[in-house]
Amino acid sequence: MNFNIYSYTRIPSTNDVAIKLIKKQNMKQGFVFSKFQTSGRGTRGKKWISKSGNFFGSVFFELKKNTPKFHEFSVITPVLITKKIKKITDCKNIYIKWPNDIYINDQKVCGILQEVIQNENNQKYLIIGIGINLVSHPKIRSQSISNIKKETKVLINNNEMLNEIKKSFQIFFKNIKSYSFKKYMSLGNSLSR
């Protein structure tokens, strides 16, 4: 499965654009990326504060018979992203905080938002919104939040992150026949706290 990149400078939300691409342009899969979001969304209706220089993207694809169930991606996606950040930064103290956050040194650096939608033909699609604090982070009293550059001293640019995450999903779907949820769950548990 190849994920074409739909790149923007400024949009309300990458998930919202993915919904429009599916419903209005009949796109089957893709990767929406933006340098800035004006109305980024987190889980449970929370706002995702989108500081410039950080990563904002949404992977989307049709949920077919041979595709893992949507809830399995709440394990698959954090595993893929955690492994990728760990490889790029060589960070030892990175972990998944279930169900949808990634932490470094006990500081949140990434949030994931999954949505399932249907088009007019009743085909189901999964949209996976990914926000990563690469170079800066908001100050929120109720949470310990940081960014990858501060915690690892490694600067990752948006294009590198975009290409690496896209590659991870493409490899995952290329090897779908050997997919095992049990294996991903075990790997996820080994990467979590």
PDB file of C-alpha atoms in Angstrom:
ATOM      1  CA  MET A   1       0.000   0.000   0.000  1.00  0.00           C
ATOM      2  CA  ASN A   2       1.452   3.339  -1.056  1.00  0.00           C
ATOM      3  CA  PHE A   3       0.567   6.466   0.915  1.00  0.00           C
ATOM      4  CA  ASN A   4       0.566   9.620  -1.195  1.00  0.00           C
ATOM      5  CA  ILE A   5       1.448  12.720   0.827  1.00  0.00           C
ATOM      6  CA  TYR A   6      -1.015  15.625   0.875  1.00  0.00           C
ATOM      7  CA  SER A   7       1.041  18.501   2.216  1.00  0.00           C
ATOM      8  CA  TYR A   8      -0.282  21.844   3.500  1.00  0.00           C
ATOM      9  CA  THR A   9       1.126  24.938   5.152  1.00  0.00           C
ATOM     10  CA  ARG A  10      -1.842  25.792   7.373  1.00  0.00           C
ATOM     11  CA  ILE A  11      -5.108  23.885   7.900  1.00  0.00           C
ATOM     12  CA  PRO A  12      -7.604  23.453  10.748  1.00  0.00           C
ATOM     13  CA  SER A  13      -6.746  19.774  11.408  1.00  0.00           C
ATOM     14  CA  THR A  14      -5.012  16.986   9.482  1.00  0.00           C
ATOM     15  CA  ASN A  15      -7.767  14.550  10.532  1.00  0.00           C
ATOM     16  CA  ASP A  16     -10.434  16.913   9.183  1.00  0.00           C
ATOM     17  CA  VAL A  17      -8.644  17.192   5.835  1.00  0.00           C
ATOM     18  CA  ALA A  18      -8.324  13.393   5.694  1.00  0.00           C
ATOM     19  CA  ILE A  19     -12.106  13.118   6.204  1.00  0.00           C
ATOM     20  CA  LYS A  20     -12.682  15.503   3.262  1.00  0.00           C
ATOM     21  CA  LEU A  21     -10.258  13.577   1.035  1.00  0.00           C
ATOM     22  CA  ILE A  22     -12.122  10.339   1.774  1.00  0.00           C
ATOM     23  CA  LYS A  23     -15.694  11.666   1.534  1.00  0.00           C
ATOM     24  CA  LYS A  24     -15.386  14.320  -1.197  1.00  0.00           C
ATOM     25  CA  GLN A  25     -12.505  13.066  -3.345  1.00  0.00           C
ATOM     26  CA  ASN A  26     -12.902   9.311  -2.810  1.00  0.00           C
ATOM     27  CA  MET A  27      -9.247   8.827  -1.798  1.00  0.00           C
ATOM     28  CA  LYS A  28      -8.571   5.291  -0.548  1.00  0.00           C
ATOM     29  CA  GLN A  29      -5.410   5.989   1.432  1.00  0.00           C
ATOM     30  CA  GLY A  30      -2.904   8.751   2.037  1.00  0.00           C
ATOM     31  CA  PHE A  31      -0.918  10.791   4.497  1.00  0.00           C
ATOM     32  CA  VAL A  32      -2.025  14.356   5.295  1.00  0.00           C
ATOM     33  CA  PHE A  33       0.720  16.617   6.622  1.00  0.00           C
ATOM     34  CA  SER A  34       0.649  20.257   7.661  1.00  0.00           C
ATOM     35  CA  LYS A  35       3.228  22.669   9.033  1.00  0.00           C
ATOM     36  CA  PHE A  36       0.556  24.243  11.221  1.00  0.00           C
ATOM     37  CA  GLN A  37      -2.925  23.418  12.542  1.00  0.00           C
ATOM     38  CA  THR A  38      -5.383  26.049  13.716  1.00  0.00           C
ATOM     39  CA  SER A  39      -7.792  23.573  15.366  1.00  0.00           C
ATOM     40  CA  GLY A  40      -5.796  20.444  16.147  1.00  0.00           C
ATOM     41  CA  ARG A  41      -7.728  17.792  18.050  1.00  0.00           C
ATOM     42  CA  GLY A  42      -6.663  15.434  20.825  1.00  0.00           C
ATOM     43  CA  THR A  43      -8.578  12.613  22.467  1.00  0.00           C
ATOM     44  CA  ARG A  44     -11.868  13.095  24.294  1.00  0.00           C
ATOM     45  CA  GLY A  45     -12.486  16.412  22.545  1.00  0.00           C
ATOM     46  CA  LYS A  46      -9.340  18.053  23.902  1.00  0.00           C
ATOM     47  CA  LYS A  47      -7.490  20.604  21.800  1.00  0.00           C
ATOM     48  CA  TRP A  48      -4.042  19.663  20.470  1.00  0.00           C
ATOM     49  CA  ILE A  49      -1.879  22.775  20.737  1.00  0.00           C
ATOM     50  CA  SER A  50      -0.016  22.999  17.430  1.00  0.00           C
ATOM     51  CA  LYS A  51       3.224  24.898  17.876  1.00  0.00           C
ATOM     52  CA  SER A  52       5.154  25.651  14.695  1.00  0.00           C
ATOM     53  CA  GLY A  53       8.051  23.290  13.921  1.00  0.00           C
ATOM     54  CA  ASN A  54       6.357  20.253  15.426  1.00  0.00           C
ATOM     55  CA  PHE A  55       4.859  17.326  13.531  1.00  0.00           C
ATOM     56  CA  PHE A  56       1.172  17.142  12.556  1.00  0.00           C
ATOM     57  CA  GLY A  57       0.049  14.306  10.314  1.00  0.00           C
ATOM     58  CA  SER A  58      -2.785  11.863   9.644  1.00  0.00           C
ATOM     59  CA  VAL A  59      -2.490   8.476   7.973  1.00  0.00           C
ATOM     60  CA  PHE A  60      -5.734   7.178   6.474  1.00  0.00           C
ATOM     61  CA  PHE A  61      -6.781   3.973   4.724  1.00  0.00           C
ATOM     62  CA  GLU A  62      -9.771   1.758   4.053  1.00  0.00           C
ATOM     63  CA  LEU A  63     -10.488  -0.995   6.583  1.00  0.00           C
ATOM     64  CA  LYS A  64     -10.720  -4.075   4.370  1.00  0.00           C
ATOM     65  CA  LYS A  65     -11.220  -7.752   5.226  1.00  0.00           C
ATOM     66  CA  ASN A  66      -7.475  -8.412   5.268  1.00  0.00           C
ATOM     67  CA  THR A  67      -6.732  -5.267   7.327  1.00  0.00           C
ATOM     68  CA  PRO A  68      -6.372  -5.570  11.117  1.00  0.00           C
ATOM     69  CA  LYS A  69      -9.391  -4.362  13.114  1.00  0.00           C
ATOM     70  CA  PHE A  70      -9.408  -0.643  13.920  1.00  0.00           C
ATOM     71  CA  HIS A  71      -8.830  -1.240  17.660  1.00  0.00           C
ATOM     72  CA  GLU A  72      -5.660  -3.222  16.879  1.00  0.00           C
ATOM     73  CA  PHE A  73      -4.126  -0.056  15.424  1.00  0.00           C
ATOM     74  CA  SER A  74      -4.263   1.500  18.900  1.00  0.00           C
ATOM     75  CA  VAL A  75      -1.418  -0.947  19.610  1.00  0.00           C
ATOM     76  CA  ILE A  76       0.205  -1.066  16.150  1.00  0.00           C
ATOM     77  CA  THR A  77       0.587   2.708  15.685  1.00  0.00           C
ATOM     78  CA  PRO A  78       2.273   3.519  19.035  1.00  0.00           C
ATOM     79  CA  VAL A  79       4.638   0.576  18.487  1.00  0.00           C
ATOM     80  CA  LEU A  80       5.602   1.764  14.985  1.00  0.00           C
ATOM     81  CA  ILE A  81       6.137   5.373  16.102  1.00  0.00           C
ATOM     82  CA  THR A  82       7.976   4.509  19.333  1.00  0.00           C
ATOM     83  CA  LYS A  83      10.354   2.204  17.464  1.00  0.00           C
ATOM     84  CA  LYS A  84      10.966   4.903  14.848  1.00  0.00           C
ATOM     85  CA  ILE A  85      11.704   7.679  17.387  1.00  0.00           C
ATOM     86  CA  LYS A  86      13.906   5.290  19.382  1.00  0.00           C
ATOM     87  CA  LYS A  87      15.900   4.431  16.259  1.00  0.00           C
ATOM     88  CA  ILE A  88      16.352   8.064  15.160  1.00  0.00           C
ATOM     89  CA  THR A  89      17.285   9.413  18.612  1.00  0.00           C
ATOM     90  CA  ASP A  90      18.929   6.321  20.161  1.00  0.00           C
ATOM     91  CA  CYS A  91      16.843   7.177  23.241  1.00  0.00           C
ATOM     92  CA  LYS A  92      16.685   4.485  25.927  1.00  0.00           C
ATOM     93  CA  ASN A  93      13.995   6.071  28.119  1.00  0.00           C
ATOM     94  CA  ILE A  94      11.122   6.168  25.633  1.00  0.00           C
ATOM     95  CA  TYR A  95       7.881   4.349  26.318  1.00  0.00           C
ATOM     96  CA  ILE A  96       4.206   4.037  25.412  1.00  0.00           C
ATOM     97  CA  LYS A  97       1.610   5.206  27.895  1.00  0.00           C
ATOM     98  CA  TRP A  98      -1.571   3.436  26.877  1.00  0.00           C
ATOM     99  CA  PRO A  99      -3.802   4.054  25.095  1.00  0.00           C
ATOM    100  CA  ASN A 100      -2.370   6.790  22.867  1.00  0.00           C
ATOM    101  CA  ASP A 101       0.672   8.663  24.193  1.00  0.00           C
ATOM    102  CA  ILE A 102       4.436   8.335  23.858  1.00  0.00           C
ATOM    103  CA  TYR A 103       6.740   9.586  26.607  1.00  0.00           C
ATOM    104  CA  ILE A 104      10.452  10.306  26.870  1.00  0.00           C
ATOM    105  CA  ASN A 105      11.991  10.737  30.348  1.00  0.00           C
ATOM    106  CA  ASP A 106       8.462  10.733  31.839  1.00  0.00           C
ATOM    107  CA  GLN A 107       7.439  13.644  29.586  1.00  0.00           C
ATOM    108  CA  LYS A 108       4.748  13.359  26.922  1.00  0.00           C
ATOM    109  CA  VAL A 109       6.132  14.034  23.434  1.00  0.00           C
ATOM    110  CA  CYS A 110       3.501  12.416  21.175  1.00  0.00           C
ATOM    111  CA  GLY A 111      -0.261  11.956  21.054  1.00  0.00           C
ATOM    112  CA  ILE A 112      -2.296   9.754  18.718  1.00  0.00           C
ATOM    113  CA  LEU A 113      -5.951  10.194  17.759  1.00  0.00           C
ATOM    114  CA  GLN A 114      -7.837   7.446  15.889  1.00  0.00           C
ATOM    115  CA  GLU A 115     -11.159   7.932  14.139  1.00  0.00           C
ATOM    116  CA  VAL A 116     -13.263   5.539  12.078  1.00  0.00           C
ATOM    117  CA  ILE A 117     -15.525   7.076   9.433  1.00  0.00           C
ATOM    118  CA  GLN A 118     -17.765   5.759   6.657  1.00  0.00           C
ATOM    119  CA  ASN A 119     -18.131   7.102   3.145  1.00  0.00           C
ATOM    120  CA  GLU A 120     -21.438   7.190   1.237  1.00  0.00           C
ATOM    121  CA  ASN A 121     -20.867   3.582   0.073  1.00  0.00           C
ATOM    122  CA  ASN A 122     -20.622   2.430   3.715  1.00  0.00           C
ATOM    123  CA  GLN A 123     -16.932   1.648   3.359  1.00  0.00           C
ATOM    124  CA  LYS A 124     -15.070   2.141   6.628  1.00  0.00           C
ATOM    125  CA  TYR A 125     -11.847   4.123   6.900  1.00  0.00           C
ATOM    126  CA  LEU A 126      -9.399   4.559   9.740  1.00  0.00           C
ATOM    127  CA  ILE A 127      -7.760   7.947  10.259  1.00  0.00           C
ATOM    128  CA  ILE A 128      -4.770   8.047  12.594  1.00  0.00           C
ATOM    129  CA  GLY A 129      -3.812  11.552  13.690  1.00  0.00           C
ATOM    130  CA  ILE A 130      -0.257  11.892  14.985  1.00  0.00           C
ATOM    131  CA  GLY A 131       1.089  14.922  16.837  1.00  0.00           C
ATOM    132  CA  ILE A 132       4.755  14.922  17.845  1.00  0.00           C
ATOM    133  CA  ASN A 133       6.519  17.672  19.779  1.00  0.00           C
ATOM    134  CA  LEU A 134       9.786  17.783  17.860  1.00  0.00           C
ATOM    135  CA  VAL A 135      11.195  21.166  18.879  1.00  0.00           C
ATOM    136  CA  SER A 136       8.792  22.821  21.332  1.00  0.00           C
ATOM    137  CA  HIS A 137       5.838  22.088  23.594  1.00  0.00           C
ATOM    138  CA  PRO A 138       2.941  23.846  25.270  1.00  0.00           C
ATOM    139  CA  LYS A 139       2.846  24.404  29.011  1.00  0.00           C
ATOM    140  CA  ILE A 140      -0.105  22.556  30.517  1.00  0.00           C
ATOM    141  CA  ARG A 141      -0.318  22.364  34.298  1.00  0.00           C
ATOM    142  CA  SER A 142      -2.146  19.050  34.416  1.00  0.00           C
ATOM    143  CA  GLN A 143       0.437  17.174  32.282  1.00  0.00           C
ATOM    144  CA  SER A 144       4.189  16.667  32.063  1.00  0.00           C
ATOM    145  CA  ILE A 145       4.943  17.644  28.468  1.00  0.00           C
ATOM    146  CA  SER A 146       8.205  18.166  26.622  1.00  0.00           C
ATOM    147  CA  ASN A 147       9.730  17.805  23.150  1.00  0.00           C
ATOM    148  CA  ILE A 148      12.148  15.409  21.514  1.00  0.00           C
ATOM    149  CA  LYS A 149      14.922  17.973  20.995  1.00  0.00           C
ATOM    150  CA  LYS A 150      14.915  18.952  24.681  1.00  0.00           C
ATOM    151  CA  GLU A 151      14.785  15.389  25.968  1.00  0.00           C
ATOM    152  CA  THR A 152      17.241  13.717  23.552  1.00  0.00           C
ATOM    153  CA  LYS A 153      19.348  16.612  22.152  1.00  0.00           C
ATOM    154  CA  VAL A 154      18.427  15.298  18.675  1.00  0.00           C
ATOM    155  CA  LEU A 155      16.817  17.617  16.139  1.00  0.00           C
ATOM    156  CA  ILE A 156      14.400  15.803  13.830  1.00  0.00           C
ATOM    157  CA  ASN A 157      12.943  17.829  10.991  1.00  0.00           C
ATOM    158  CA  ASN A 158       9.381  17.382   9.799  1.00  0.00           C
ATOM    159  CA  ASN A 159      10.276  15.888   6.421  1.00  0.00           C
ATOM    160  CA  GLU A 160      12.424  13.206   8.038  1.00  0.00           C
ATOM    161  CA  MET A 161       9.652  12.319  10.505  1.00  0.00           C
ATOM    162  CA  LEU A 162       7.030  12.292   7.746  1.00  0.00           C
ATOM    163  CA  ASN A 163       9.079  10.006   5.505  1.00  0.00           C
ATOM    164  CA  GLU A 164      10.013   7.651   8.343  1.00  0.00           C
ATOM    165  CA  ILE A 165       6.437   7.238   9.598  1.00  0.00           C
ATOM    166  CA  LYS A 166       5.152   6.805   6.035  1.00  0.00           C
ATOM    167  CA  LYS A 167       7.819   4.152   5.426  1.00  0.00           C
ATOM    168  CA  SER A 168       6.841   2.320   8.646  1.00  0.00           C
ATOM    169  CA  PHE A 169       3.193   2.070   7.566  1.00  0.00           C
ATOM    170  CA  GLN A 170       4.106   1.020   4.022  1.00  0.00           C
ATOM    171  CA  ILE A 171       6.374  -1.751   5.332  1.00  0.00           C
ATOM    172  CA  PHE A 172       3.669  -2.838   7.779  1.00  0.00           C
ATOM    173  CA  PHE A 173       1.102  -3.236   4.982  1.00  0.00           C
ATOM    174  CA  LYS A 174       3.637  -4.852   2.650  1.00  0.00           C
ATOM    175  CA  ASN A 175       4.177  -7.562   5.286  1.00  0.00           C
ATOM    176  CA  ILE A 176       0.501  -7.840   6.287  1.00  0.00           C
ATOM    177  CA  LYS A 177       0.389 -11.598   5.644  1.00  0.00           C
ATOM    178  CA  SER A 178       2.804 -12.209   8.516  1.00  0.00           C
ATOM    179  CA  TYR A 179       0.987  -9.811  10.875  1.00  0.00           C
ATOM    180  CA  SER A 180       0.197 -11.083  14.374  1.00  0.00           C
ATOM    181  CA  PHE A 181      -1.710  -8.964  16.884  1.00  0.00           C
ATOM    182  CA  LYS A 182      -0.297 -11.116  19.685  1.00  0.00           C
ATOM    183  CA  LYS A 183       3.234 -10.208  18.552  1.00  0.00           C
ATOM    184  CA  TYR A 184       2.412  -6.476  18.435  1.00  0.00           C
ATOM    185  CA  MET A 185       0.691  -6.627  21.819  1.00  0.00           C
ATOM    186  CA  SER A 186       3.755  -8.307  23.318  1.00  0.00           C
ATOM    187  CA  LEU A 187       6.045  -5.734  21.713  1.00  0.00           C
ATOM    188  CA  GLY A 188       3.759  -2.910  22.865  1.00  0.00           C
ATOM    189  CA  ASN A 189       3.821  -4.190  26.440  1.00  0.00           C
ATOM    190  CA  SER A 190       7.618  -4.385  26.346  1.00  0.00           C
ATOM    191  CA  LEU A 191       7.704  -0.710  25.246  1.00  0.00           C
ATOM    192  CA  SER A 192       5.134   0.526  27.781  1.00  0.00           C
ATOM    193  CA  ARG A 193       4.859   1.564  31.419  1.00  0.00           C
TER     194      ARG A 193
END
